[in-house]
Amino acid sequence: MTIRTLDDIRVKKESINSKLKTNEAEIAESWRGLFHAQRPSNRGEMFAQIISNSLTVYDGFMLVRRLMGRSSRRRSKWLF
């Protein structure tokens, strides 16, 4: 399509805007599906999710503890 008049530009702009709106909706739906936490459907899944989150927090704590120990050996042993 060759663009020769202002009306052609307006039509092209509207078509691009409509494509962008549909793409934004698809991206938002994909984002919601990937990064929002799913609610557990039963008690077993809830328990497994709690255990998984607890282990993640513990692992992060141990990583920080090791990194702090490497950075300064003069800190008190009771700090971490």
Short mmCIF file of N, CA and C in Angstrom, two decimals:
data_model
loop_
_atom_site.label_atom_id
_atom_site.label_comp_id
_atom_site.label_asym_id
_atom_site.label_seq_id
_atom_site.Cartn_x
_atom_site.Cartn_y
_atom_site.Cartn_z
N MET A 1 0.84 -1.18 0.00
CA MET A 1 0.00 0.00 0.00
C MET A 1 0.89 1.24 0.00
N THR A 2 0.69 2.05 -0.96
CA THR A 2 1.44 3.30 -1.02
C THR A 2 0.66 4.38 -0.28
N ILE A 3 1.40 5.20 0.39
CA ILE A 3 0.79 6.27 1.17
C ILE A 3 0.94 7.56 0.38
N ARG A 4 -0.21 8.12 0.00
CA ARG A 4 -0.17 9.33 -0.82
C ARG A 4 -0.90 10.51 -0.18
N THR A 5 -1.86 10.23 0.67
CA THR A 5 -2.64 11.32 1.25
C THR A 5 -2.66 11.19 2.77
N LEU A 6 -3.21 12.21 3.40
CA LEU A 6 -3.35 12.18 4.86
C LEU A 6 -4.33 11.10 5.30
N ASP A 7 -5.33 10.85 4.50
CA ASP A 7 -6.29 9.78 4.82
C ASP A 7 -5.61 8.42 4.81
N ASP A 8 -4.69 8.21 3.88
CA ASP A 8 -3.95 6.95 3.85
C ASP A 8 -3.12 6.78 5.12
N ILE A 9 -2.51 7.88 5.55
CA ILE A 9 -1.73 7.84 6.78
C ILE A 9 -2.62 7.55 7.98
N ARG A 10 -3.79 8.17 8.02
CA ARG A 10 -4.72 7.96 9.13
C ARG A 10 -5.18 6.50 9.18
N VAL A 11 -5.49 5.92 8.01
CA VAL A 11 -5.94 4.52 7.95
C VAL A 11 -4.82 3.59 8.41
N LYS A 12 -3.60 3.85 7.95
CA LYS A 12 -2.46 3.01 8.34
C LYS A 12 -2.22 3.12 9.84
N LYS A 13 -2.33 4.33 10.38
CA LYS A 13 -2.14 4.54 11.82
C LYS A 13 -3.19 3.78 12.63
N GLU A 14 -4.43 3.82 12.20
CA GLU A 14 -5.50 3.10 12.91
C GLU A 14 -5.28 1.60 12.86
N SER A 15 -4.83 1.08 11.74
CA SER A 15 -4.60 -0.37 11.65
C SER A 15 -3.44 -0.79 12.56
N ILE A 16 -2.40 0.02 12.61
CA ILE A 16 -1.26 -0.29 13.48
C ILE A 16 -1.68 -0.20 14.95
N ASN A 17 -2.47 0.81 15.30
CA ASN A 17 -2.95 0.93 16.68
C ASN A 17 -3.82 -0.24 17.09
N SER A 18 -4.66 -0.73 16.18
CA SER A 18 -5.50 -1.88 16.53
C SER A 18 -4.65 -3.13 16.73
N LYS A 19 -3.62 -3.31 15.91
CA LYS A 19 -2.72 -4.45 16.09
C LYS A 19 -1.98 -4.35 17.43
N LEU A 20 -1.55 -3.15 17.78
CA LEU A 20 -0.86 -2.96 19.07
C LEU A 20 -1.77 -3.28 20.24
N LYS A 21 -3.02 -2.87 20.17
CA LYS A 21 -3.96 -3.15 21.26
C LYS A 21 -4.15 -4.66 21.45
N THR A 22 -4.28 -5.40 20.35
CA THR A 22 -4.45 -6.85 20.48
C THR A 22 -3.17 -7.49 21.01
N ASN A 23 -2.01 -7.00 20.57
CA ASN A 23 -0.76 -7.54 21.08
C ASN A 23 -0.59 -7.23 22.57
N GLU A 24 -0.97 -6.04 23.00
CA GLU A 24 -0.88 -5.70 24.42
C GLU A 24 -1.76 -6.62 25.25
N ALA A 25 -2.93 -6.93 24.77
CA ALA A 25 -3.83 -7.82 25.51
C ALA A 25 -3.23 -9.22 25.61
N GLU A 26 -2.64 -9.71 24.52
CA GLU A 26 -2.02 -11.04 24.53
C GLU A 26 -0.82 -11.07 25.48
N ILE A 27 -0.01 -10.03 25.46
CA ILE A 27 1.15 -9.97 26.34
C ILE A 27 0.72 -9.91 27.80
N ALA A 28 -0.30 -9.13 28.09
CA ALA A 28 -0.79 -9.02 29.47
C ALA A 28 -1.31 -10.37 29.97
N GLU A 29 -2.01 -11.09 29.13
CA GLU A 29 -2.53 -12.41 29.51
C GLU A 29 -1.39 -13.40 29.75
N SER A 30 -0.38 -13.38 28.88
CA SER A 30 0.78 -14.26 29.06
C SER A 30 1.53 -13.92 30.34
N TRP A 31 1.71 -12.63 30.60
CA TRP A 31 2.41 -12.18 31.80
C TRP A 31 1.68 -12.64 33.05
N ARG A 32 0.36 -12.47 33.05
CA ARG A 32 -0.45 -12.88 34.20
C ARG A 32 -0.31 -14.38 34.43
N GLY A 33 -0.30 -15.15 33.36
CA GLY A 33 -0.18 -16.60 33.51
C GLY A 33 1.18 -17.04 33.99
N LEU A 34 2.23 -16.30 33.65
CA LEU A 34 3.57 -16.71 34.03
C LEU A 34 3.96 -16.29 35.44
N PHE A 35 3.62 -15.07 35.83
CA PHE A 35 4.21 -14.52 37.03
C PHE A 35 3.27 -14.36 38.21
N HIS A 36 2.01 -14.56 38.06
CA HIS A 36 1.10 -14.46 39.20
C HIS A 36 0.95 -15.83 39.84
N ALA A 37 0.99 -15.84 41.14
CA ALA A 37 0.94 -17.10 41.87
C ALA A 37 -0.44 -17.76 41.71
N GLN A 38 -0.40 -19.05 41.50
CA GLN A 38 -1.62 -19.82 41.40
C GLN A 38 -2.03 -20.26 42.80
N ARG A 39 -3.29 -20.16 43.10
CA ARG A 39 -3.77 -20.60 44.41
C ARG A 39 -3.86 -22.12 44.41
N PRO A 40 -3.36 -22.75 45.47
CA PRO A 40 -3.43 -24.21 45.53
C PRO A 40 -4.88 -24.70 45.62
N SER A 41 -5.14 -25.81 44.95
CA SER A 41 -6.51 -26.29 44.90
C SER A 41 -6.87 -27.20 46.08
N ASN A 42 -5.86 -27.77 46.75
CA ASN A 42 -6.16 -28.61 47.91
C ASN A 42 -5.07 -28.43 48.97
N ARG A 43 -5.22 -29.11 50.06
CA ARG A 43 -4.29 -28.93 51.19
C ARG A 43 -2.90 -29.49 50.87
N GLY A 44 -2.82 -30.56 50.10
CA GLY A 44 -1.53 -31.13 49.75
C GLY A 44 -0.69 -30.16 48.94
N GLU A 45 -1.32 -29.52 47.96
CA GLU A 45 -0.60 -28.53 47.16
C GLU A 45 -0.20 -27.32 48.01
N MET A 46 -1.06 -26.92 48.93
CA MET A 46 -0.74 -25.80 49.80
C MET A 46 0.47 -26.14 50.67
N PHE A 47 0.50 -27.33 51.22
CA PHE A 47 1.61 -27.77 52.06
C PHE A 47 2.91 -27.83 51.24
N ALA A 48 2.84 -28.35 50.03
CA ALA A 48 4.02 -28.42 49.17
C ALA A 48 4.52 -27.03 48.81
N GLN A 49 3.62 -26.09 48.60
CA GLN A 49 4.00 -24.73 48.27
C GLN A 49 4.67 -24.05 49.46
N ILE A 50 4.17 -24.29 50.66
CA ILE A 50 4.77 -23.72 51.87
C ILE A 50 6.18 -24.27 52.06
N ILE A 51 6.35 -25.57 51.87
CA ILE A 51 7.67 -26.20 52.01
C ILE A 51 8.64 -25.61 50.98
N SER A 52 8.18 -25.48 49.74
CA SER A 52 9.03 -24.95 48.67
C SER A 52 9.46 -23.52 48.97
N ASN A 53 8.52 -22.70 49.41
CA ASN A 53 8.86 -21.32 49.75
C ASN A 53 9.82 -21.25 50.93
N SER A 54 9.63 -22.10 51.91
CA SER A 54 10.51 -22.12 53.08
C SER A 54 11.93 -22.51 52.69
N LEU A 55 12.07 -23.50 51.83
CA LEU A 55 13.39 -23.92 51.39
C LEU A 55 14.07 -22.83 50.56
N THR A 56 13.31 -22.10 49.79
CA THR A 56 13.87 -21.00 49.01
C THR A 56 14.40 -19.90 49.92
N VAL A 57 13.65 -19.57 50.96
CA VAL A 57 14.09 -18.55 51.91
C VAL A 57 15.33 -19.02 52.65
N TYR A 58 15.35 -20.28 53.07
CA TYR A 58 16.51 -20.83 53.77
C TYR A 58 17.74 -20.81 52.87
N ASP A 59 17.59 -21.20 51.62
CA ASP A 59 18.69 -21.20 50.68
C ASP A 59 19.24 -19.79 50.48
N GLY A 60 18.37 -18.80 50.37
CA GLY A 60 18.80 -17.41 50.24
C GLY A 60 19.54 -16.94 51.47
N PHE A 61 19.04 -17.31 52.65
CA PHE A 61 19.70 -16.95 53.90
C PHE A 61 21.10 -17.55 53.98
N MET A 62 21.25 -18.81 53.59
CA MET A 62 22.55 -19.46 53.63
C MET A 62 23.52 -18.84 52.63
N LEU A 63 23.02 -18.43 51.47
CA LEU A 63 23.86 -17.76 50.49
C LEU A 63 24.38 -16.43 51.03
N VAL A 64 23.50 -15.64 51.64
CA VAL A 64 23.93 -14.37 52.22
C VAL A 64 24.93 -14.61 53.34
N ARG A 65 24.72 -15.62 54.13
CA ARG A 65 25.63 -15.94 55.23
C ARG A 65 27.02 -16.26 54.69
N ARG A 66 27.09 -17.05 53.64
CA ARG A 66 28.40 -17.38 53.06
C ARG A 66 29.06 -16.16 52.46
N LEU A 67 28.31 -15.36 51.74
CA LEU A 67 28.89 -14.17 51.13
C LEU A 67 29.37 -13.17 52.18
N MET A 68 28.63 -13.04 53.26
CA MET A 68 29.04 -12.14 54.35
C MET A 68 30.31 -12.68 55.01
N GLY A 69 30.42 -13.97 55.15
CA GLY A 69 31.60 -14.57 55.77
C GLY A 69 32.83 -14.38 54.92
N ARG A 70 32.67 -14.41 53.61
CA ARG A 70 33.82 -14.22 52.74
C ARG A 70 34.27 -12.77 52.71
N SER A 71 33.33 -11.84 52.81
CA SER A 71 33.67 -10.43 52.66
C SER A 71 34.41 -9.88 53.88
N SER A 72 34.05 -10.32 55.06
CA SER A 72 34.75 -9.81 56.25
C SER A 72 34.81 -10.91 57.29
N ARG A 73 35.99 -11.29 57.64
CA ARG A 73 36.19 -12.35 58.64
C ARG A 73 36.15 -11.78 60.06
N ARG A 74 36.20 -10.46 60.22
CA ARG A 74 36.25 -9.86 61.55
C ARG A 74 34.90 -9.79 62.22
N ARG A 75 33.83 -10.09 61.53
CA ARG A 75 32.50 -10.00 62.14
C ARG A 75 32.33 -11.06 63.22
N SER A 76 31.46 -10.80 64.10
CA SER A 76 31.18 -11.72 65.19
C SER A 76 30.56 -13.01 64.64
N LYS A 77 30.87 -14.12 65.28
CA LYS A 77 30.28 -15.40 64.88
C LYS A 77 28.80 -15.46 65.21
N TRP A 78 28.35 -14.60 66.09
CA TRP A 78 26.94 -14.65 66.49
C TRP A 78 26.04 -13.86 65.55
N LEU A 79 26.66 -13.06 64.68
CA LEU A 79 25.86 -12.28 63.74
C LEU A 79 25.16 -13.19 62.75
N PHE A 80 25.90 -14.11 62.17
CA PHE A 80 25.32 -15.08 61.25
C PHE A 80 25.90 -16.42 61.52
#
